[in-house]
Short mmCIF file of C-alpha atoms in Angstrom, two decimals:
data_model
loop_
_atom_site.label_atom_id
_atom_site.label_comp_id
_atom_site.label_asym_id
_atom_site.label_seq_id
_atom_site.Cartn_x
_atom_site.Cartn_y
_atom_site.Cartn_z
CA UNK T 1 -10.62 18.32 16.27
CA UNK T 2 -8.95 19.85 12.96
CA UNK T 3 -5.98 21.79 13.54
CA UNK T 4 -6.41 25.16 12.55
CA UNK T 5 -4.26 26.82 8.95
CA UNK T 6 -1.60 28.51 10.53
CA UNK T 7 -0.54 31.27 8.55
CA UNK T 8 3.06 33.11 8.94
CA UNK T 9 3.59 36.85 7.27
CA UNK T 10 6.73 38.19 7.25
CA UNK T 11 6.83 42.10 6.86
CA UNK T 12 9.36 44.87 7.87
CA UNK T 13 6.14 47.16 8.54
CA UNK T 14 4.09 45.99 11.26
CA UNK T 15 1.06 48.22 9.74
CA UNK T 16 1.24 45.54 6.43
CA UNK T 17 1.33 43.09 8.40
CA UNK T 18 -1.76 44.05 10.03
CA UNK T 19 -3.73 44.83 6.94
CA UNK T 20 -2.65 41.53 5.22
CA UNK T 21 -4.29 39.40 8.65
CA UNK T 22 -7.46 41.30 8.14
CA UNK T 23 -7.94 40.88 5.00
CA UNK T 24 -7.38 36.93 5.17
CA UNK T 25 -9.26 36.25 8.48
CA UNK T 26 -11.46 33.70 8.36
CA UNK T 27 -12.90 30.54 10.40
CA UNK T 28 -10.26 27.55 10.71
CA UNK T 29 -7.51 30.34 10.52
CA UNK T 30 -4.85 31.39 12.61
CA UNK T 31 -1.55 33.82 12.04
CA UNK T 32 1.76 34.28 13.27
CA UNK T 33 3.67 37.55 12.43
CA UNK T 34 7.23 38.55 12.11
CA UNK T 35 8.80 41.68 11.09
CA UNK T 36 11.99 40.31 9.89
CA UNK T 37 13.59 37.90 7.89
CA UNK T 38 15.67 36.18 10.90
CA UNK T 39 12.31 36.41 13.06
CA UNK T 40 10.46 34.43 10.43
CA UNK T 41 13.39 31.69 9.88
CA UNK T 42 13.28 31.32 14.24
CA UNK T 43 9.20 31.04 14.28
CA UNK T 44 9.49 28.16 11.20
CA UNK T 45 11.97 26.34 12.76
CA UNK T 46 10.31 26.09 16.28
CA UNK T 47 6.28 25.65 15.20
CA UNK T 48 5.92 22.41 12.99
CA UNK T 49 2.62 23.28 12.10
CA UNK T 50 2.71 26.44 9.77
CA UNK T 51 0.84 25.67 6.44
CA UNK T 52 1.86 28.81 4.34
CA UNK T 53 4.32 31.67 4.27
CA UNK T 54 3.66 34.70 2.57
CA UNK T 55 6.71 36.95 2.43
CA UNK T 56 7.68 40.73 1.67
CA UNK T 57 10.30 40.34 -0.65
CA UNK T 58 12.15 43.35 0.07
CA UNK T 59 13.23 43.57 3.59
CA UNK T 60 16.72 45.07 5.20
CA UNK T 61 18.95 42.75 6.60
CA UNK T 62 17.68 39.99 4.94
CA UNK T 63 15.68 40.29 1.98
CA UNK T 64 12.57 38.11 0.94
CA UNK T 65 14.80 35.79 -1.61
CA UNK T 66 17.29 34.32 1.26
CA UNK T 67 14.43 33.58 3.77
CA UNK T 68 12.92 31.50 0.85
CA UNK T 69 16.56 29.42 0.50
CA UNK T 70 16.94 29.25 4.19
CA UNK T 71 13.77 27.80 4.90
CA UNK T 72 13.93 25.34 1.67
CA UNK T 73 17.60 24.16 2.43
CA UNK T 74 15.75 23.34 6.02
CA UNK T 75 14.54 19.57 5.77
CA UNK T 76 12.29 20.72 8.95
CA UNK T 77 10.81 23.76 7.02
CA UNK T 78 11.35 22.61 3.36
CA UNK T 79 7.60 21.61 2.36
CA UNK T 80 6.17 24.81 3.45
CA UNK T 81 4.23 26.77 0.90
CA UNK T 82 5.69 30.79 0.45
CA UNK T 83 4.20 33.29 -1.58
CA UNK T 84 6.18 36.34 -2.01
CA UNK T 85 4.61 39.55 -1.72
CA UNK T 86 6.41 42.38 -3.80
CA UNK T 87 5.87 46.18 -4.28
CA UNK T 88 8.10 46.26 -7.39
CA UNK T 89 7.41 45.27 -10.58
CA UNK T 90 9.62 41.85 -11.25
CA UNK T 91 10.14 40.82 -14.89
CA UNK T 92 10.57 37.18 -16.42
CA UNK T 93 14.27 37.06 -14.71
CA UNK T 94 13.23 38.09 -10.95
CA UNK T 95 10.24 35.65 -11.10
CA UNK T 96 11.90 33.10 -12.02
CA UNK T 97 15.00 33.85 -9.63
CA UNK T 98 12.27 33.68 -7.03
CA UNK T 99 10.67 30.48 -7.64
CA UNK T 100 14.41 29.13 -7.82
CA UNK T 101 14.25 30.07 -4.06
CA UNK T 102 11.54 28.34 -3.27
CA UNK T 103 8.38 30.76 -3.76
CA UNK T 104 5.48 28.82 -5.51
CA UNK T 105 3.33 32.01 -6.06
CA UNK T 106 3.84 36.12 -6.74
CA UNK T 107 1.13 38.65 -5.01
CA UNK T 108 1.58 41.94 -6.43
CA UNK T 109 1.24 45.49 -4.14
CA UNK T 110 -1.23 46.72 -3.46
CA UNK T 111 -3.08 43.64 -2.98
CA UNK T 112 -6.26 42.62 -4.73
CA UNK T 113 -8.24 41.20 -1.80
CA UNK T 114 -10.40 38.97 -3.86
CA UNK T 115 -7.25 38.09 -5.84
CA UNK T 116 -5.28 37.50 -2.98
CA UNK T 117 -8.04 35.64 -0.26
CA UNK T 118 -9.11 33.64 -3.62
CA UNK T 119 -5.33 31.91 -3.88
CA UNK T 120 -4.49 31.80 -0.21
CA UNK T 121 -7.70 29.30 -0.13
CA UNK T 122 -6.32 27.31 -2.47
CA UNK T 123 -3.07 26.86 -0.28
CA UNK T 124 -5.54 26.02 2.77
CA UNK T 125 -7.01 23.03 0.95
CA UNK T 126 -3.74 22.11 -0.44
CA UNK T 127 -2.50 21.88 3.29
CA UNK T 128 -5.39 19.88 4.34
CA UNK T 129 -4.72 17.36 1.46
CA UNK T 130 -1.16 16.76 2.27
CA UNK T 131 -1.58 16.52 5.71
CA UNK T 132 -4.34 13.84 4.89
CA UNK T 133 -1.74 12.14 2.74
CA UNK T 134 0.60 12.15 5.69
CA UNK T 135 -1.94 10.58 7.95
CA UNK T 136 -2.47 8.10 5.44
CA UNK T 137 1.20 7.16 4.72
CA UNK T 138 2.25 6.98 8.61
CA UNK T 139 -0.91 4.59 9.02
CA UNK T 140 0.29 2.66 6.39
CA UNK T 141 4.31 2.61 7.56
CA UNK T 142 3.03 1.03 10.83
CA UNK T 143 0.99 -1.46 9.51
CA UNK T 144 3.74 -2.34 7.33
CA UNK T 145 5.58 -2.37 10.36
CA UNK T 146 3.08 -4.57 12.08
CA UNK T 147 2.97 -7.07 9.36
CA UNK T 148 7.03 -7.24 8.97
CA UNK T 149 7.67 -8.37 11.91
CA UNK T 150 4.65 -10.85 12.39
CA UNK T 151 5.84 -12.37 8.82
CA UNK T 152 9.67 -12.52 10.29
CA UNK T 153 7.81 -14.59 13.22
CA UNK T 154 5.66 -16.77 11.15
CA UNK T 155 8.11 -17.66 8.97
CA UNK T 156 10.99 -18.50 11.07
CA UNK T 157 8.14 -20.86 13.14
CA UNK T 158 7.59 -22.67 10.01
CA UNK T 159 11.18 -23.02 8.27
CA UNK T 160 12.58 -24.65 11.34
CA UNK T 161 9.84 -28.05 11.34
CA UNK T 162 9.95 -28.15 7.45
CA UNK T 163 13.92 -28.16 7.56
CA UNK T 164 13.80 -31.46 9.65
CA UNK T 165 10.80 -32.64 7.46
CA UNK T 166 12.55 -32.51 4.57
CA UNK T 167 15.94 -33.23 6.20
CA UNK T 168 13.87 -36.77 7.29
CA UNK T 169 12.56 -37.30 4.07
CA UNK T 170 16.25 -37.05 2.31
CA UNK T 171 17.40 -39.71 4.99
CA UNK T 172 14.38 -42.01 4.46
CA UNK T 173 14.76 -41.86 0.19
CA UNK T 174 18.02 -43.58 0.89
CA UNK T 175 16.59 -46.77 3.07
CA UNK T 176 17.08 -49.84 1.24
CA UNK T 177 12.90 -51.15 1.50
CA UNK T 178 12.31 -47.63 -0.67
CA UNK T 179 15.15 -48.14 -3.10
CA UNK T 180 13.11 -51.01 -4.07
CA UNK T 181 9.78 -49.97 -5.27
CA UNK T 182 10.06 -47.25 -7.77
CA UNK T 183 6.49 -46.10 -6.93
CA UNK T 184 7.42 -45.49 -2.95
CA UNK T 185 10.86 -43.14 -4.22
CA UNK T 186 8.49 -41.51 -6.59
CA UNK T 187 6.25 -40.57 -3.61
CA UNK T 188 8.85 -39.57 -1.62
CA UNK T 189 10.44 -37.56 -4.27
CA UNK T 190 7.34 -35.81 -4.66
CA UNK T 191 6.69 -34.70 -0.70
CA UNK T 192 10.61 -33.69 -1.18
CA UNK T 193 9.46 -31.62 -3.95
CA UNK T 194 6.38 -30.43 -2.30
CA UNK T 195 8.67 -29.22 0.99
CA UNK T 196 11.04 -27.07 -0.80
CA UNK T 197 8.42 -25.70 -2.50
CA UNK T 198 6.46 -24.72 0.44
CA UNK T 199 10.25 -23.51 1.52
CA UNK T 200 10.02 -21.21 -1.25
CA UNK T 201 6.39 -19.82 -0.63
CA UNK T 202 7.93 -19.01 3.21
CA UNK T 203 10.87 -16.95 1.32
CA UNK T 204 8.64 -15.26 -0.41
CA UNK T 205 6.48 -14.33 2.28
CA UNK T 206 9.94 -13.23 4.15
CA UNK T 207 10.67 -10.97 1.15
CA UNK T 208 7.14 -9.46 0.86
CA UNK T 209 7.39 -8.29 4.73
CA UNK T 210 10.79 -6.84 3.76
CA UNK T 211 10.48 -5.38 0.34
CA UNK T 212 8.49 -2.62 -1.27
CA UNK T 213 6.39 -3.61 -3.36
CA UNK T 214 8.25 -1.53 -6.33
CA UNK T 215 11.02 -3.36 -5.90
CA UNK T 216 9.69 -6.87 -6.55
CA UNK T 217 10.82 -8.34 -9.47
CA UNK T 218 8.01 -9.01 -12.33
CA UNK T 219 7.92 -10.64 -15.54
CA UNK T 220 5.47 -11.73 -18.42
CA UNK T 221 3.23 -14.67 -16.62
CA UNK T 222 0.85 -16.56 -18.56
CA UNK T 223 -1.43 -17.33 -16.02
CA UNK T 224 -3.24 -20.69 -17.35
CA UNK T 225 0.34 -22.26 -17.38
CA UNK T 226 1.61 -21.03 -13.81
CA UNK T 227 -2.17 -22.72 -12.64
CA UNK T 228 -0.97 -25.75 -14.39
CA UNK T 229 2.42 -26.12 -12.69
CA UNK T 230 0.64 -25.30 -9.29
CA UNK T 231 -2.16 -27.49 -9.57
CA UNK T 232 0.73 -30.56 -10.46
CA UNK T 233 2.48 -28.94 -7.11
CA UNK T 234 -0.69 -29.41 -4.54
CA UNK T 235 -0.89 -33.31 -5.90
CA UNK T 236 -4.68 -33.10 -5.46
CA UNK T 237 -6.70 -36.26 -4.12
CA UNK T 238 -8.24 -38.46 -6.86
CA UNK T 239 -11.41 -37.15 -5.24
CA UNK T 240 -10.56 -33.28 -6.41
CA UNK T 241 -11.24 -32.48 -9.89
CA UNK T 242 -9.59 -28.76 -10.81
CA UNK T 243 -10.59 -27.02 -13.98
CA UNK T 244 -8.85 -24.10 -15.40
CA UNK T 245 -9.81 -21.77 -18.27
CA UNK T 246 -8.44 -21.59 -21.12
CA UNK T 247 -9.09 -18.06 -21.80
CA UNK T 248 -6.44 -16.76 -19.41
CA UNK T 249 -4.14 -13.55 -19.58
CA UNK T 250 -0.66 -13.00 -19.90
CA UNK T 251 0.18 -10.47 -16.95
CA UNK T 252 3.61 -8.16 -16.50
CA UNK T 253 3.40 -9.14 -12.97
CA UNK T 254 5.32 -10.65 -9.73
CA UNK T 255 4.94 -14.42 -10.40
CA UNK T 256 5.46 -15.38 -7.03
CA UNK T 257 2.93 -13.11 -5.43
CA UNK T 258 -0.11 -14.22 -7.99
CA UNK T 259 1.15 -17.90 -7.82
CA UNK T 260 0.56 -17.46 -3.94
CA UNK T 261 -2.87 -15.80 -3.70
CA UNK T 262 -3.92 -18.36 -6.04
CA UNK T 263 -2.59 -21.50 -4.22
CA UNK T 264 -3.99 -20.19 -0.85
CA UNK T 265 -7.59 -20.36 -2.53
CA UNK T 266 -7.10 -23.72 -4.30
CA UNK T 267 -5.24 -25.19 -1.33
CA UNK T 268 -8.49 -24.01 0.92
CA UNK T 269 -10.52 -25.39 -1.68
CA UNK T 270 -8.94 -28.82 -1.19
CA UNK T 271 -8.49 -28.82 2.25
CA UNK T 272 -11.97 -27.85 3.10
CA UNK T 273 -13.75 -30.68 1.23
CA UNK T 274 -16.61 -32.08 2.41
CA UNK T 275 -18.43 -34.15 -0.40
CA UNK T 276 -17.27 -37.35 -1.74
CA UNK T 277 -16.52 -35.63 -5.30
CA UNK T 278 -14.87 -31.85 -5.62
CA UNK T 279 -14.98 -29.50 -8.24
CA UNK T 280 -13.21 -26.64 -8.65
CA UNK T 281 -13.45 -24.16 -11.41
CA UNK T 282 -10.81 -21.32 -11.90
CA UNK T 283 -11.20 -18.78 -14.43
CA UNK T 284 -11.18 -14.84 -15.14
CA UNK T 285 -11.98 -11.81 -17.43
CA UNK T 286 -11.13 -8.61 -18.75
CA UNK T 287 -12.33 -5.36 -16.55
CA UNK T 288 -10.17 -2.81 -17.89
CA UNK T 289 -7.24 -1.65 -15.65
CA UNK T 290 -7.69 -4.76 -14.06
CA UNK T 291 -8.03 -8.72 -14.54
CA UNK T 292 -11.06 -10.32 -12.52
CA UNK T 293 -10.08 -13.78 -11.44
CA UNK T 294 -12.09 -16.15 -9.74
CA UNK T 295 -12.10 -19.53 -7.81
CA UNK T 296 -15.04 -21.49 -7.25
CA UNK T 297 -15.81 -24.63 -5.68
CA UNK T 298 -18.97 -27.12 -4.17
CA UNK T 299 -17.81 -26.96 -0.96
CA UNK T 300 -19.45 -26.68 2.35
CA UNK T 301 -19.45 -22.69 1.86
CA UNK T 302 -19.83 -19.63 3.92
CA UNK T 303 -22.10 -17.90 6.10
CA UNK T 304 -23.02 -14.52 4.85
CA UNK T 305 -22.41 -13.03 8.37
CA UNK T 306 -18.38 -14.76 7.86
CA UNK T 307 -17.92 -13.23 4.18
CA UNK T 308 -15.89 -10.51 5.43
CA UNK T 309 -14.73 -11.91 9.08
CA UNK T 310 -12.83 -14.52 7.29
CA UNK T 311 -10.10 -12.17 5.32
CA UNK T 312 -9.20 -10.53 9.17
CA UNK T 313 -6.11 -11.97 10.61
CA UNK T 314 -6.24 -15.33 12.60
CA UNK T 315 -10.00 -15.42 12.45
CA UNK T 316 -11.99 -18.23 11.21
CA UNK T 317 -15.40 -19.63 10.28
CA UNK T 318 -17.21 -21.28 12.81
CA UNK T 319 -17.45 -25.20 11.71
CA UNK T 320 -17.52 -28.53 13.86
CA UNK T 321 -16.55 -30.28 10.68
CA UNK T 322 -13.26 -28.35 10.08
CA UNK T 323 -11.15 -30.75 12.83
CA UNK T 324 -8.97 -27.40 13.66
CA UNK T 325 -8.00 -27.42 9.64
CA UNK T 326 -6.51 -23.56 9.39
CA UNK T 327 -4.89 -20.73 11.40
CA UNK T 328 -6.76 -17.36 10.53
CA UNK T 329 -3.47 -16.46 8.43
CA UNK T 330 -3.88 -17.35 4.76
CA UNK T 331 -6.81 -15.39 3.36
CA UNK T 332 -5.83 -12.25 5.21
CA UNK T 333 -1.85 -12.40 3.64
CA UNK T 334 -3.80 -12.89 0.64
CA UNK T 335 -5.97 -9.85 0.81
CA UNK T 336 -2.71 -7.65 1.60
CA UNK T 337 -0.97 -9.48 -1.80
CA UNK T 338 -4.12 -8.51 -3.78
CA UNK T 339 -4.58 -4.86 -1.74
CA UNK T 340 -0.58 -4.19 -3.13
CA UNK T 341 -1.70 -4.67 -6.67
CA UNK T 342 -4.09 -1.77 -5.91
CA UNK T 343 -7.51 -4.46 -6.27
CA UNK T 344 -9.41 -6.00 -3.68
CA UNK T 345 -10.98 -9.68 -2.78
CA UNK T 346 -14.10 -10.59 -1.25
CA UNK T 347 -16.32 -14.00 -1.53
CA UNK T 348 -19.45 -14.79 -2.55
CA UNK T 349 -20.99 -17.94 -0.91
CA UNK T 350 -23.93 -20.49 0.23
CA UNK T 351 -23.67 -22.07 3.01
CA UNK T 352 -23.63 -26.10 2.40
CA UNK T 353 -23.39 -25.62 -1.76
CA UNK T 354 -19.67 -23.65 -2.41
CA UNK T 355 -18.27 -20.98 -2.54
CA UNK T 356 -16.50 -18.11 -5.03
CA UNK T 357 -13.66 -15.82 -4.26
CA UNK T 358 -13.22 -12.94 -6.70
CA UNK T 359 -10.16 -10.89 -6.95
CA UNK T 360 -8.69 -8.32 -8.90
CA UNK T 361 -5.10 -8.13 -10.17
CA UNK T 362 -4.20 -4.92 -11.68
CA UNK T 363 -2.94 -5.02 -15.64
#
């Protein structure tokens, strides 16, 4: 049920008071009066949900102008709306002392009741809006919430294993059978390579759960180059044959955050094979605010009824041939990297012939 526009007037003559509610009733609307300045301050203070103030100006005791400060100084009260409502005529200087108070409107006596119904409406659906907006920003602090701390979790699962991984690896570089063949160290080298750079993809994923997104760092990224250097990183099979385009942008971006949407949908591409020879195209284009990219392989695709399923957290595609590859957690940490740039993914697929996943990445 939508709460109703609660409406406070503040009048040291009950009679205005009375005339002013009558000649803004309406559905949706409800009113709370006061017939002094300290009255008003009390009611704002103790109902949370008052959308507008409209305020006689000139009142004994306290006047119009210091229940405006009062109520902005408040952080509880400070976002409500006041109109003042004056039976004097206020030049430039008065005005203007009056929106330095807070007031974001002037209603001359007498009031014009078309005038006057005609700009409280707008400060109805201006209430509605930000209290939509605040809906929408707690919904997303708890899912940011949410995904913190299962990113703290998953992260700190994974760091401990690939410490003693790599920790192994170190220790096995140094036995004397390895020293020996130049093309066993360079293997090892390269899983020692491989681990601390998988140790930097779960620092990153740490500092995405932590960090605004305004406050990651960005920099020019020519994107055909960082797909280079990754591709070298994933050391793909003989088997896998990766093609990237050469007509590729160069994005003010985070680095780290396209490098890792893009090696979750290679990697996938990879692991997933199931024919004896893999291709797998990457490419993009221009659309404006935003740059299209796309990642396309001959793999054993998608159901249709799974193009959306898959992106959800921890769920995955139904297929015997998969051996328990995956965990339900890439794609959908990928569709919140690509949601922070403001674009979205999705997948277009054929079951047994490949699959392409499209996203945008914002300019």
């Amino acid at each position: 049920m939508t709460a109703k526009f609660k409406i406070l007037l503040v009048d040291d003559h009950k009679a205005n008071l009375l005339v002013l509610q009558r000649m803004l009733e309406a559905e949706g609307r409800t009113f709370v009066l006061a017939t002094s300045g300290h009255e008003a301050l009390d009611i704002a203070r103790e109902q949370d949900d008052i959308g507008l103030v409209m305020l006689d100006v000139q009142m004994p005791d306290m006047d119009g102008y210091e229940v405006a400060r009062q109520l902005k100084a408040n952080p509880q009260t400070k976002d409500i709306s006041v109109i003042f409502v004056t039976a004097t005529n206020k030049d430039e200087e008065d005005m203007l002392k009056g929106f330095e108070k807070g007031a974001v409107d002037y209603l001359p006596k007498p009031l014009h009741k078309h005038l006057t119904r005609a700009k409280v409406d707008v400060f109805e659906r201006l209430y509605y809006y930000q209290q939509e907006l605040k809906m929408a920003l707690k919904a997303k602090e708890q899912v940011n919430g949410q995904l913190e701390r299962f990113m703290h979790v998953v992260a700190h699962d994974l760091k401990s294993p690939l410490s003693g991984i790599t920790s192994l690896l170190l220790i096995l570089r140094e036995e004397e059978a390895l020293q020996q063949s130049e093309e066993l160290l360079s293997f090892v080298d390269m899983a020692v390579g491989a681990s601390h750079k998988l140790a930097d993809m779960i620092s990153a994923i740490l500092d995405y759960s932590r960090e605004h997104q305004d406050n990651q760092p960005e920099e020019m990224v020519e994107v055909k180059a960082l797909l280079e250097q990754l591709v070298q990183l994933l050391f793909p099979p003989a088997n896998v044959h990766i093609r990237v385009a050469d007509n590729l942008p160069a994005l003010y971006t985070s680095r780290q955050k396209l490098q890792q949407v893009f090696q979750n949908l290679i990697s996938n591409a990879i692991k997933y094979v199931d024919k004896p020879q893999v291709e797998i195209a990457v490419g993009g284009e221009d659309r404006g605010d935003y740059y299209q990219f796309f990642v396309k392989d001959n793999g054993p695709g998608i159901a249709e009824k799974d193009n959306e399923r898959i992106f959800r957290l921890f769920e995955k595609i139904d297929n015997d041939d998969d051996n328990g590859k995956g965990t339900g957690i890439g794609l959908n940490i990928l569709k919140l990297l690509v949601e922070t740039q403001g674009g979205k993914v999705w997948v277009e697929s054929v079951k047994g012939e490949g699959s392409c996943f499209y996203f945008e990445w914002r300019k």
